[in-house]
Amino acid sequence: MSSTLLSAQGLTVRFGGLTALNGLDFHLERGELVGLIGPNGSGKTTFFNALTGLYRPSAGRVQLGADDITGLSPQRVYRAGITRTFQRLRLALSLSVFDNLMIGNHRRLDAGLLGNVLHRARLRADIERNVEQARQLLRRFSAPLAARLFDPVAQLPMIDRRRVEVCRALISDPRILLLDEPSAGMTQEETRALMDDLLATRSEHPELAMVLIEHEMGVIERVSDRCVVLNYGEKIAEGSYRQVADDSRVRSAYLGED
Amino acid sequence: MSKRAARIDIALALAALAGCALFTGLFLRAEAQWEIAVLAVLLAATLYAAGRSGVAARLEATGAAHPRAASLAAGAAMLLLVALLHSSHFALLMMATVALFATACMGLTLQFGYAGITNFAGAAFFGIGGYTTAVLATHTGVPHLLVLLAGGAMAGLIGSLLILPILRTRGHYAALVTIAFAVLFKTFLEVNDALGGPQGLKVPGLELFGWAFNRRIPLGEDREISFFASYAALSIVLALLAYSLVKRVERSWLGLSLDAVRVDETAAACFGIDIARWKILAFTLGNFLVGLAGGIYAMMLGYIAPTSFTFGDSLIMVSIVILGGLGNPLGVIPAALLVVVLPEKLQLIQEYRFLLFAVVVMLILVFRPDGLLPRRMREYFAGWKRA
């Protein structure tokens, strides 16, 4: 059995006359961490949006395991086991850390009207179970953050908000985690701390595959197994960090060298 | 928390409850214009001070720690007030009206406060409940309990059809569609002869489990218990049940899903939350409560007409929700008391009430956007933070 988890063939996204993503071929193996790099506007976030159902691909196919997931709704992509974070955080700031994590755990929650309104004792047991699960997950990232489980996210510093967003994407035990520039707006030390947490998560979940969009080349070099470089919506290079960093097209497009 | 502190909290809560009941009684009985004005200012100032100083939050926390006892105590206090005011028609009518408007506004809280659907047709759904009740009670022998439920169900059903075109849109389209519906509803009633046209319809009095609400109950020689007393008691019980329902929704995965939809539809969709499903649920359930309250209101007044359910009345309901505190079903109770009773009692503002409420809503949105009693963080069950 092949270990390819996700594959995209000829994935294309057009907005009117603009081609944001042009015939991208992409594959992701079980347990792999792929760094996705490229200048601003090169189609990285568009790729994530096309995978997660926020954009409908104009052409091409996406396959998750044996299933064709091309053009599925965001809800069904999530249920298939793909979760993501957003470049500009999309947390519910007025809600507690716990509530935000539970939004990520939606597929496991009882959404029935009667169960929620009438069977309060059962609901309470379910909630208590989830509190424990959320606390354990947070503790792996930061013990002080786990102690703030019931605080509103609005009161947290940037690094903790990022952690909450990553945990929201992790709590449902996805097969693939898409990270859209998690270092944006953070200091180098904060980024390093978050990457340490991600590496620890990887060693605990060896099956979990990740795609990481990142501008900091140092980060990519440190954590990724393989790199894919986009420019103007097309893949211009692929391989180990050293291979793509030495590629002349990558250097001219992205690293600003000639 | 120590036992002593808990006991002080409970004593404080009981004192506050007694204060609320006393105030409601005084406010409803007051007749001199200056008394009413002073009491209204006192209520607004007390709520503001209690909100700013944290006393309100502490009281609400006490209530949240003992939800059932708090509801029962509040209900008992209000029913006691009904008993004390037993012969005063107008005060009881006002009490019932406040309780019914509060119930309707709890429905709007589900929609506006949780799911984020602005509903500017509250009075229209109130009217759908009223007209459904009028027609069924007049022309059929269906038991009135079912008639009232049918009024709520009809409001919920029409609402769920109305929301379909809104589901694919974002932003303020819900507001536009509901405004259009509110205007259309009144016009429809005015030209519809089967529903009495502009003259409206007579509505039979309520009869539940063999008890005719409009029956006169003599009390001694020349006094009697007002028939509004039964309606007031029923409305208070309904408001309590609605409060309990809305709070249970809020303190569950349902409330969380609705909040997720309101705050960020894109993020919610990426975590499997079906936006349309939750909007339909909140809108339908909310309108059911509005329609149910409207049905009782119609039976209590005995007569309904299109002019009772105008766009202006819908705005009144929205202003109650905003004044009370968006997303806090408790806040709509004092807000409904102010907004419903004040113009009836204070002749000075009767003519200008829409202008006045518009100004009040603007001031609230600018200076205290969370309302008089701001919504608190979700506590899934009593003793939540010790979980």
XYZ file of C-alpha atoms in Angstrom:
645
model
C 0.000 0.000 0.000
C 1.322 3.387 -0.906
C 1.806 5.801 1.968
C 0.529 8.773 -0.031
C -2.172 10.422 2.046
C -3.112 13.431 -0.014
C -2.516 14.112 -3.664
C -3.563 16.945 -5.933
C -3.324 16.777 -9.713
C -3.481 19.833 -11.926
C -5.187 21.852 -9.221
C -6.218 25.201 -10.685
C -8.077 28.129 -9.129
C -9.107 31.086 -11.279
C -10.791 34.296 -10.180
C -12.149 35.804 -13.370
C -9.070 36.495 -15.467
C -6.610 35.894 -12.645
C -5.125 32.445 -12.236
C -4.193 32.174 -8.567
C -3.164 28.538 -8.754
C -2.123 26.944 -12.033
C -2.075 23.169 -12.497
C -0.444 22.319 -9.199
C 0.651 18.730 -8.609
C 1.165 18.032 -4.954
C 1.462 14.995 -2.747
C 1.779 14.432 0.967
C 2.874 11.214 2.637
C 1.688 9.856 5.958
C 3.510 11.558 8.814
C 5.319 13.954 6.514
C 5.854 17.674 7.112
C 6.017 19.634 3.881
C 7.104 23.258 3.898
C 5.193 25.351 1.378
C 7.069 28.492 0.446
C 6.895 31.254 -2.088
C 6.609 35.041 -2.304
C 3.434 36.883 -1.313
C 0.615 36.205 -3.749
C 2.219 33.036 -5.081
C -0.870 30.942 -4.301
C 0.001 29.242 -0.999
C -3.107 30.279 0.924
C -5.182 29.786 -2.231
C -3.967 26.193 -2.245
C -5.110 25.733 1.369
C -8.459 27.348 0.585
C -8.938 25.058 -2.404
C -8.084 21.995 -0.299
C -10.418 22.946 2.543
C -13.400 23.751 0.345
C -13.391 27.531 0.786
C -12.602 27.897 -2.935
C -13.919 25.605 -5.610
C -11.108 24.457 -7.887
C -11.591 25.484 -11.534
C -9.790 22.333 -12.641
C -7.861 19.416 -11.231
C -8.475 16.765 -8.623
C -7.722 16.277 -4.942
C -7.572 12.808 -3.449
C -7.426 11.934 0.234
C -6.457 8.292 0.613
C -8.816 6.501 -1.761
C -11.464 9.241 -1.711
C -11.939 12.035 -4.190
C -12.453 15.179 -2.120
C -12.340 17.714 -4.969
C -14.775 20.555 -4.370
C -16.256 19.163 -1.170
C -17.706 21.660 1.310
C -15.428 22.853 4.155
C -17.587 20.868 6.567
C -17.026 17.596 4.704
C -13.312 18.226 4.270
C -13.094 18.687 8.046
C -14.987 15.465 8.650
C -12.638 13.687 6.257
C -9.803 14.663 8.615
C -8.203 17.860 7.300
C -7.995 20.844 9.638
C -6.198 24.162 9.347
C -5.089 27.363 10.976
C -5.373 30.810 9.445
C -2.697 33.353 8.696
C -4.688 36.084 10.346
C -6.072 34.326 13.379
C -9.732 33.432 13.168
C -10.462 32.725 16.813
C -13.614 33.742 18.639
C -11.982 36.382 20.840
C -14.946 36.872 23.160
C -15.212 33.145 23.904
C -13.077 31.161 26.321
C -10.075 29.066 25.360
C -12.192 25.982 26.050
C -15.015 27.165 23.788
C -12.571 27.838 20.976
C -11.082 24.374 21.268
C -14.540 22.824 21.291
C -15.403 24.579 18.036
C -12.521 22.510 16.640
C -13.961 19.359 18.180
C -17.380 19.863 16.576
C -17.540 16.493 14.834
C -17.379 14.714 18.186
C -19.998 16.837 19.982
C -23.660 15.904 20.290
C -25.449 18.528 18.212
C -28.966 17.236 18.892
C -31.533 19.655 20.307
C -33.106 17.256 22.779
C -29.862 15.751 24.044
C -28.492 19.198 24.783
C -31.615 20.689 26.332
C -33.060 17.723 28.221
C -30.331 15.225 29.047
C -28.304 17.583 31.172
C -26.559 14.961 33.278
C -25.259 13.151 30.228
C -24.254 16.448 28.645
C -22.390 17.403 31.785
C -20.397 14.177 31.752
C -19.581 14.778 28.092
C -18.475 18.361 28.810
C -16.297 17.252 31.721
C -14.647 14.669 29.496
C -13.921 17.360 26.926
C -12.533 19.746 29.564
C -10.043 17.048 30.534
C -9.112 16.384 26.916
C -8.658 20.087 26.188
C -6.552 20.564 29.289
C -4.253 17.692 28.376
C -3.781 18.937 24.840
C -3.004 22.477 26.000
C -0.584 21.213 28.630
C 1.545 19.663 25.912
C 1.930 23.133 24.418
C 2.062 25.280 27.530
C 1.175 24.529 31.151
C 0.367 28.179 32.010
C -2.013 28.285 29.049
C -3.771 25.141 30.284
C -4.453 26.967 33.548
C -6.253 29.690 31.594
C -8.743 27.320 30.006
C -11.736 29.428 31.014
C -10.302 32.844 30.182
C -11.472 34.679 27.075
C -9.015 34.378 24.194
C -9.036 38.181 23.923
C -6.962 38.307 27.127
C -4.187 36.075 25.782
C -0.890 37.229 24.224
C -0.207 36.483 20.550
C 1.811 33.316 21.149
C -0.968 31.777 23.234
C -3.575 32.717 20.657
C -1.509 30.890 18.042
C -1.276 27.905 20.342
C -5.034 27.931 20.839
C -5.534 28.027 17.093
C -3.174 25.121 16.540
C -4.831 23.161 19.354
C -8.268 23.902 17.889
C -7.062 22.274 14.686
C -5.506 19.346 16.546
C -8.161 18.404 19.079
C -10.293 16.426 16.625
C -7.293 14.163 15.799
C -7.058 15.075 12.116
C -5.052 13.153 9.528
C -3.680 16.336 7.983
C -2.941 19.684 9.613
C -2.548 22.732 7.387
C -0.656 25.568 9.066
C -0.944 28.942 7.367
C 2.057 30.978 8.448
C 1.850 30.365 12.191
C 4.845 32.601 12.855
C 3.135 35.756 11.508
C 3.218 38.527 14.094
C 5.446 36.621 16.509
C 9.017 37.133 17.665
C 11.733 34.634 16.736
C 11.733 33.164 20.242
C 7.962 32.716 20.153
C 8.191 31.081 16.741
C 10.880 28.728 18.005
C 8.725 27.780 21.012
C 5.736 27.070 18.775
C 7.852 24.972 16.402
C 9.191 22.965 19.355
C 5.595 22.236 20.328
C 4.798 21.168 16.767
C 7.791 18.855 16.635
C 6.722 17.318 19.945
C 3.230 16.833 18.517
C 4.751 15.077 15.515
C 6.668 12.638 17.644
C 3.484 11.825 19.572
C 1.409 11.423 16.421
C 3.746 9.892 13.854
C 0.858 9.388 11.402
C -0.179 13.051 11.364
C 0.902 14.847 8.198
C 1.390 18.609 8.059
C 1.772 21.305 5.463
C 3.431 24.450 6.761
C 3.325 27.786 4.973
C 6.214 29.834 6.219
C 8.315 32.837 5.270
C 11.127 32.260 7.730
C 13.550 30.067 5.830
C 15.285 29.079 9.035
C 12.053 27.598 10.333
C 11.486 25.667 7.121
C 15.014 24.346 7.182
C 14.598 23.171 10.735
C 11.247 21.430 10.660
C 10.339 20.344 7.128
C 11.014 16.972 5.517
C 10.450 18.347 2.047
C 9.771 21.747 0.463
C 7.496 22.874 -2.313
C 8.059 26.335 -3.792
C 5.312 28.284 -5.528
C 5.603 31.380 -7.669
C 2.742 33.048 -9.553
C 0.519 30.067 -8.755
C 2.903 27.473 -10.180
C 5.259 25.028 -8.581
C 8.799 26.042 -9.462
C 10.771 23.662 -7.278
C 10.387 20.686 -4.984
C 12.772 18.664 -2.836
C 14.783 18.884 0.347
C 15.463 22.304 1.814
C 19.023 22.272 0.430
C 17.841 21.307 -3.024
C 15.263 24.087 -3.299
C 17.493 26.655 -1.597
C 20.142 25.972 -4.232
C 17.717 26.076 -7.130
C 18.402 29.103 -9.291
C 14.736 29.778 -10.050
C 13.905 29.756 -6.335
C 16.791 32.069 -5.588
C 15.688 34.602 -8.164
C 11.986 34.382 -7.324
C 12.083 34.124 -3.595
C 15.423 34.651 -1.974
C 16.078 37.752 -4.007
C 19.471 36.619 -5.311
C 20.543 36.339 -8.897
C -15.301 29.922 48.217
C -16.015 29.743 51.934
C -19.425 28.783 53.271
C -19.768 32.189 54.838
C -19.136 33.999 51.558
C -21.623 31.726 49.816
C -24.218 32.515 52.471
C -23.617 36.231 52.075
C -24.023 35.856 48.310
C -27.340 34.080 48.746
C -28.574 36.687 51.233
C -27.520 39.402 48.799
C -29.339 37.669 45.947
C -32.524 37.272 47.982
C -32.377 40.925 49.024
C -31.895 41.932 45.380
C -34.828 39.768 44.362
C -37.034 41.324 47.039
C -35.870 44.725 45.845
C -36.777 43.855 42.258
C -40.249 42.666 43.275
C -40.814 45.747 45.439
C -39.629 48.004 42.658
C -41.842 46.289 40.066
C -44.846 46.666 42.366
C -44.163 50.352 43.014
C -43.474 51.039 39.358
C -46.690 49.355 38.245
C -48.808 51.080 40.884
C -47.265 54.538 40.547
C -49.594 57.088 39.031
C -48.194 60.558 39.552
C -45.998 61.521 36.601
C -43.086 62.558 38.787
C -43.169 59.216 40.667
C -42.934 57.279 37.433
C -40.131 59.436 36.103
C -38.153 59.111 39.343
C -38.635 55.329 39.433
C -37.593 54.901 35.791
C -34.440 56.935 36.320
C -33.793 54.995 39.528
C -34.095 51.664 37.671
C -31.773 52.717 34.874
C -29.266 54.189 37.330
C -29.364 51.122 39.599
C -28.851 48.751 36.681
C -26.012 50.901 35.385
C -24.340 51.101 38.796
C -24.843 47.391 39.461
C -23.329 46.623 36.082
C -20.318 48.900 36.520
C -19.558 47.907 40.108
C -19.709 44.173 39.452
C -22.658 43.657 41.792
C -24.835 42.515 38.890
C -22.188 40.004 37.802
C -21.928 38.694 41.351
C -25.693 38.325 41.618
C -25.832 36.575 38.275
C -23.032 34.270 39.384
C -25.039 33.371 42.473
C -28.029 32.625 40.266
C -25.873 30.559 37.905
C -24.595 28.533 40.853
C -28.165 27.630 41.847
C -30.092 27.898 38.569
C -33.215 26.013 39.597
C -33.555 27.696 42.997
C -32.997 31.105 41.381
C -35.722 30.555 38.777
C -38.164 29.258 41.372
C -37.464 32.140 43.746
C -37.858 34.724 40.978
C -41.067 33.067 39.803
C -42.435 32.866 43.342
C -41.641 36.527 43.997
C -43.410 37.614 40.815
C -46.430 35.391 41.484
C -46.603 36.830 44.990
C -46.662 40.254 43.403
C -49.538 39.135 41.167
C -51.410 38.019 44.307
C -50.768 41.371 45.998
C -51.938 43.325 42.970
C -54.881 40.954 42.427
C -57.549 43.587 41.844
C -55.592 46.186 39.972
C -56.404 45.596 36.297
C -53.917 47.928 34.754
C -50.914 46.847 36.815
C -51.609 43.188 36.030
C -52.116 43.911 32.336
C -48.745 45.647 32.334
C -47.107 42.761 34.175
C -48.446 40.230 31.706
C -47.432 42.412 28.769
C -43.906 42.821 30.130
C -43.597 39.050 30.674
C -44.857 38.316 27.149
C -42.582 40.897 25.531
C -39.697 39.543 27.591
C -40.526 36.026 26.323
C -40.589 37.253 22.740
C -37.295 39.076 23.256
C -35.731 35.896 24.642
C -36.647 34.366 21.298
C -34.928 37.281 19.571
C -31.920 36.711 21.839
C -31.532 33.216 20.385
C -31.529 34.726 16.900
C -29.732 38.023 17.327
C -27.623 37.429 20.428
C -26.425 33.913 19.617
C -26.751 33.117 15.913
C -26.264 36.745 14.863
C -29.410 36.925 12.719
C -30.940 40.370 12.993
C -34.712 40.037 13.061
C -36.558 43.279 12.452
C -39.886 41.487 12.149
C -40.376 40.468 15.780
C -43.810 42.093 15.956
C -44.836 40.320 12.732
C -44.035 36.906 14.241
C -45.788 38.018 17.436
C -48.752 38.848 15.184
C -48.583 35.511 13.367
C -48.962 33.831 16.759
C -51.854 36.161 17.616
C -53.750 35.733 14.345
C -53.222 31.963 14.265
C -54.601 31.768 17.784
C -57.553 34.014 16.911
C -58.544 31.989 13.860
C -58.118 28.567 15.472
C -59.847 29.495 18.729
C -62.762 31.133 16.904
C -63.393 28.549 14.183
C -62.297 25.249 15.677
C -62.746 23.364 18.901
C -59.073 22.599 19.264
C -57.962 22.769 22.937
C -56.371 26.126 23.632
C -53.061 24.674 24.739
C -52.682 23.230 21.245
C -53.951 26.479 19.739
C -51.184 28.422 21.476
C -48.571 25.879 20.421
C -49.915 26.105 16.859
C -49.421 29.874 17.007
C -45.802 29.358 17.954
C -45.356 26.626 15.357
C -46.841 28.821 12.613
C -44.475 31.653 13.490
C -41.578 29.186 13.476
C -42.641 27.682 10.152
C -43.109 30.999 8.326
C -39.811 32.160 9.784
C -38.003 29.078 8.555
C -39.304 29.732 5.031
C -38.349 33.393 5.256
C -34.787 32.572 6.252
C -34.129 30.296 3.263
C -33.143 33.103 0.861
C -30.959 34.656 3.581
C -28.870 31.535 4.126
C -26.679 31.985 1.085
C -25.899 35.592 1.942
C -23.704 37.213 4.549
C -23.868 40.516 6.344
C -26.992 42.568 6.652
C -29.282 40.837 4.192
C -31.179 39.203 7.059
C -32.006 42.673 8.361
C -33.267 43.781 4.944
C -35.391 40.680 4.376
C -36.964 40.871 7.820
C -37.692 44.610 7.442
C -39.420 43.862 4.152
C -41.373 41.055 5.795
C -42.459 43.248 8.713
C -43.873 45.865 6.340
C -45.410 43.259 4.070
C -47.078 41.460 6.973
C -48.991 44.526 8.134
C -50.088 45.369 4.589
C -51.183 41.773 4.039
C -53.357 41.908 7.155
C -54.905 45.209 6.142
C -56.092 43.943 2.761
C -57.065 40.448 3.892
C -60.806 40.334 4.608
C -60.705 36.808 6.001
C -58.461 38.121 8.763
C -60.667 41.121 9.459
C -58.785 43.658 7.338
C -57.860 46.902 9.108
C -60.556 46.289 11.754
C -58.844 43.151 12.971
C -60.340 40.165 14.768
C -61.936 39.362 18.073
C -60.114 36.671 20.019
C -61.805 34.309 22.482
C -60.469 34.251 26.012
C -58.005 31.563 26.966
C -59.250 28.340 28.502
C -56.662 25.933 29.858
C -57.466 22.622 31.562
C -61.046 23.740 32.158
C -60.054 27.086 33.612
C -61.542 30.062 31.739
C -59.071 32.902 32.148
C -61.650 35.621 31.508
C -64.024 34.387 34.246
C -64.789 36.897 36.974
C -63.806 35.818 40.461
C -65.738 37.776 43.070
C -63.917 38.515 46.268
C -66.270 39.563 48.995
C -69.021 42.103 48.295
C -67.776 44.695 45.853
C -64.310 43.471 44.926
C -63.076 40.865 42.511
C -59.862 39.324 41.314
C -58.970 40.846 37.977
C -59.022 38.334 35.132
C -55.664 39.757 34.132
C -54.255 38.038 37.213
C -54.523 34.617 35.527
C -52.924 35.946 32.368
C -50.146 37.599 34.357
C -49.423 34.374 36.249
C -49.406 32.330 33.029
C -47.176 34.868 31.269
C -44.708 34.852 34.142
C -44.526 31.059 34.055
C -44.044 31.191 30.277
C -41.253 33.770 30.621
C -39.533 31.539 33.184
C -39.798 28.503 30.929
C -38.487 30.519 27.969
C -35.602 31.788 30.082
C -34.768 28.264 31.178
C -34.884 27.024 27.574
C -32.698 29.832 26.240
C -30.184 29.364 29.060
C -30.068 25.614 28.480
C -29.395 26.226 24.817
C -26.667 28.693 25.711
C -25.055 26.383 28.258
C -24.628 23.501 25.848
C -22.927 22.566 22.593
C -25.870 24.251 20.849
C -25.001 27.653 22.266
C -21.369 27.126 21.379
C -22.234 26.241 17.779
C -24.501 29.286 17.476
C -21.734 31.530 18.838
C -19.274 30.024 16.364
C -21.650 30.808 13.496
C -22.119 34.401 14.677
C -18.460 35.172 15.290
C -16.897 33.754 12.124
C -18.775 31.740 9.520
C -15.635 30.820 7.600
C -13.844 29.431 10.633
C -17.024 27.646 11.750
C -17.399 26.010 8.334
C -13.780 24.812 8.460
C -14.631 22.925 11.645
C -17.652 21.151 10.292
C -20.306 23.512 11.600
C -23.267 23.595 9.233
C -24.066 27.310 9.073
C -27.513 26.910 7.511
C -28.624 24.269 10.011
C -27.785 26.415 13.017
C -29.292 29.569 11.576
C -32.520 27.745 10.780
C -32.593 26.243 14.271
C -32.069 29.580 16.032
C -34.488 31.452 13.794
C -37.222 28.807 14.060
C -36.916 28.244 17.787
C -36.749 31.994 18.425
C -39.832 32.702 16.326
C -41.653 29.849 18.053
C -41.194 31.649 21.376
C -42.241 34.968 19.801
C -45.370 33.383 18.301
C -46.289 31.620 21.533
C -46.112 34.891 23.454
C -48.099 36.617 20.700
C -50.898 34.053 20.989
C -51.356 34.611 24.719
C -51.150 38.366 24.197
C -53.964 38.224 21.627
C -56.203 36.146 23.910
C -55.528 38.448 26.826
C -56.450 41.595 24.883
C -59.446 39.869 23.255
C -58.943 41.832 20.086
C -56.105 42.223 17.583
C -55.595 44.480 14.581
C -52.797 45.127 12.077
C -51.820 48.308 13.933
C -50.692 46.192 16.914
C -47.957 44.543 14.845
C -46.193 47.313 12.971
C -42.565 47.706 12.013
C -42.326 50.204 14.864
C -43.297 47.485 17.345
C -40.591 45.254 15.892
C -38.081 48.030 16.507
C -39.315 48.247 20.103
C -38.483 44.561 20.533
C -35.018 45.000 19.060
C -34.426 47.970 21.347
C -35.393 45.820 24.364
C -32.821 43.219 23.321
C -30.071 45.818 22.838
C -30.958 47.750 25.986
C -31.030 44.599 28.110
C -27.727 43.297 26.822
C -27.245 41.381 23.594
C -27.160 37.660 24.350
C -28.337 37.919 27.961
C -31.933 36.680 28.336
C -31.999 38.043 31.887
C -31.365 41.584 30.692
C -34.490 41.680 28.532
C -36.705 41.542 31.649
C -35.815 44.970 33.147
C -35.458 46.334 29.618
C -38.972 45.153 28.732
C -40.269 46.656 31.977
C -38.844 50.057 31.050
C -39.722 50.005 27.380
C -43.253 48.610 27.732
C -44.469 50.364 30.866
C -42.851 53.768 30.600
C -44.758 55.070 27.541
C -48.051 53.735 28.954
C -47.533 55.538 32.221
C -45.664 58.650 31.252
C -47.965 60.620 29.001
C -45.199 63.060 28.265
C -43.294 60.534 26.181
C -46.197 58.572 24.738
C -46.168 60.568 21.529
C -42.437 60.560 21.206
C -41.682 57.024 22.306
C -40.130 55.903 19.012
C -37.918 58.968 18.976
C -36.960 58.411 22.602
C -36.157 54.714 22.173
C -34.130 55.458 19.071
C -32.064 57.924 21.084
C -31.712 55.441 23.968
C -30.543 52.674 21.625
C -27.998 55.006 20.045
C -26.704 56.098 23.445
C -26.436 52.473 24.575
C -24.594 51.448 21.423
C -22.143 54.317 21.831
C -21.559 54.288 25.592
C -22.427 50.790 26.758
C -22.644 48.531 23.705
C -23.042 45.400 25.843
C -26.295 46.729 27.314
C -27.495 47.185 30.886
C -26.747 43.580 31.881
C -23.914 42.427 29.606
C -23.731 38.771 28.672
C -21.332 36.782 30.838
C -18.916 34.051 29.813
C -20.611 30.733 29.176
C -20.852 28.460 32.212
C -21.920 25.055 31.020
C -23.128 24.018 34.474
C -23.173 25.239 38.061
C -19.692 25.340 39.556
C -18.210 25.411 36.070
C -14.828 26.976 36.743
C -13.983 24.337 39.295
C -14.422 21.630 36.645
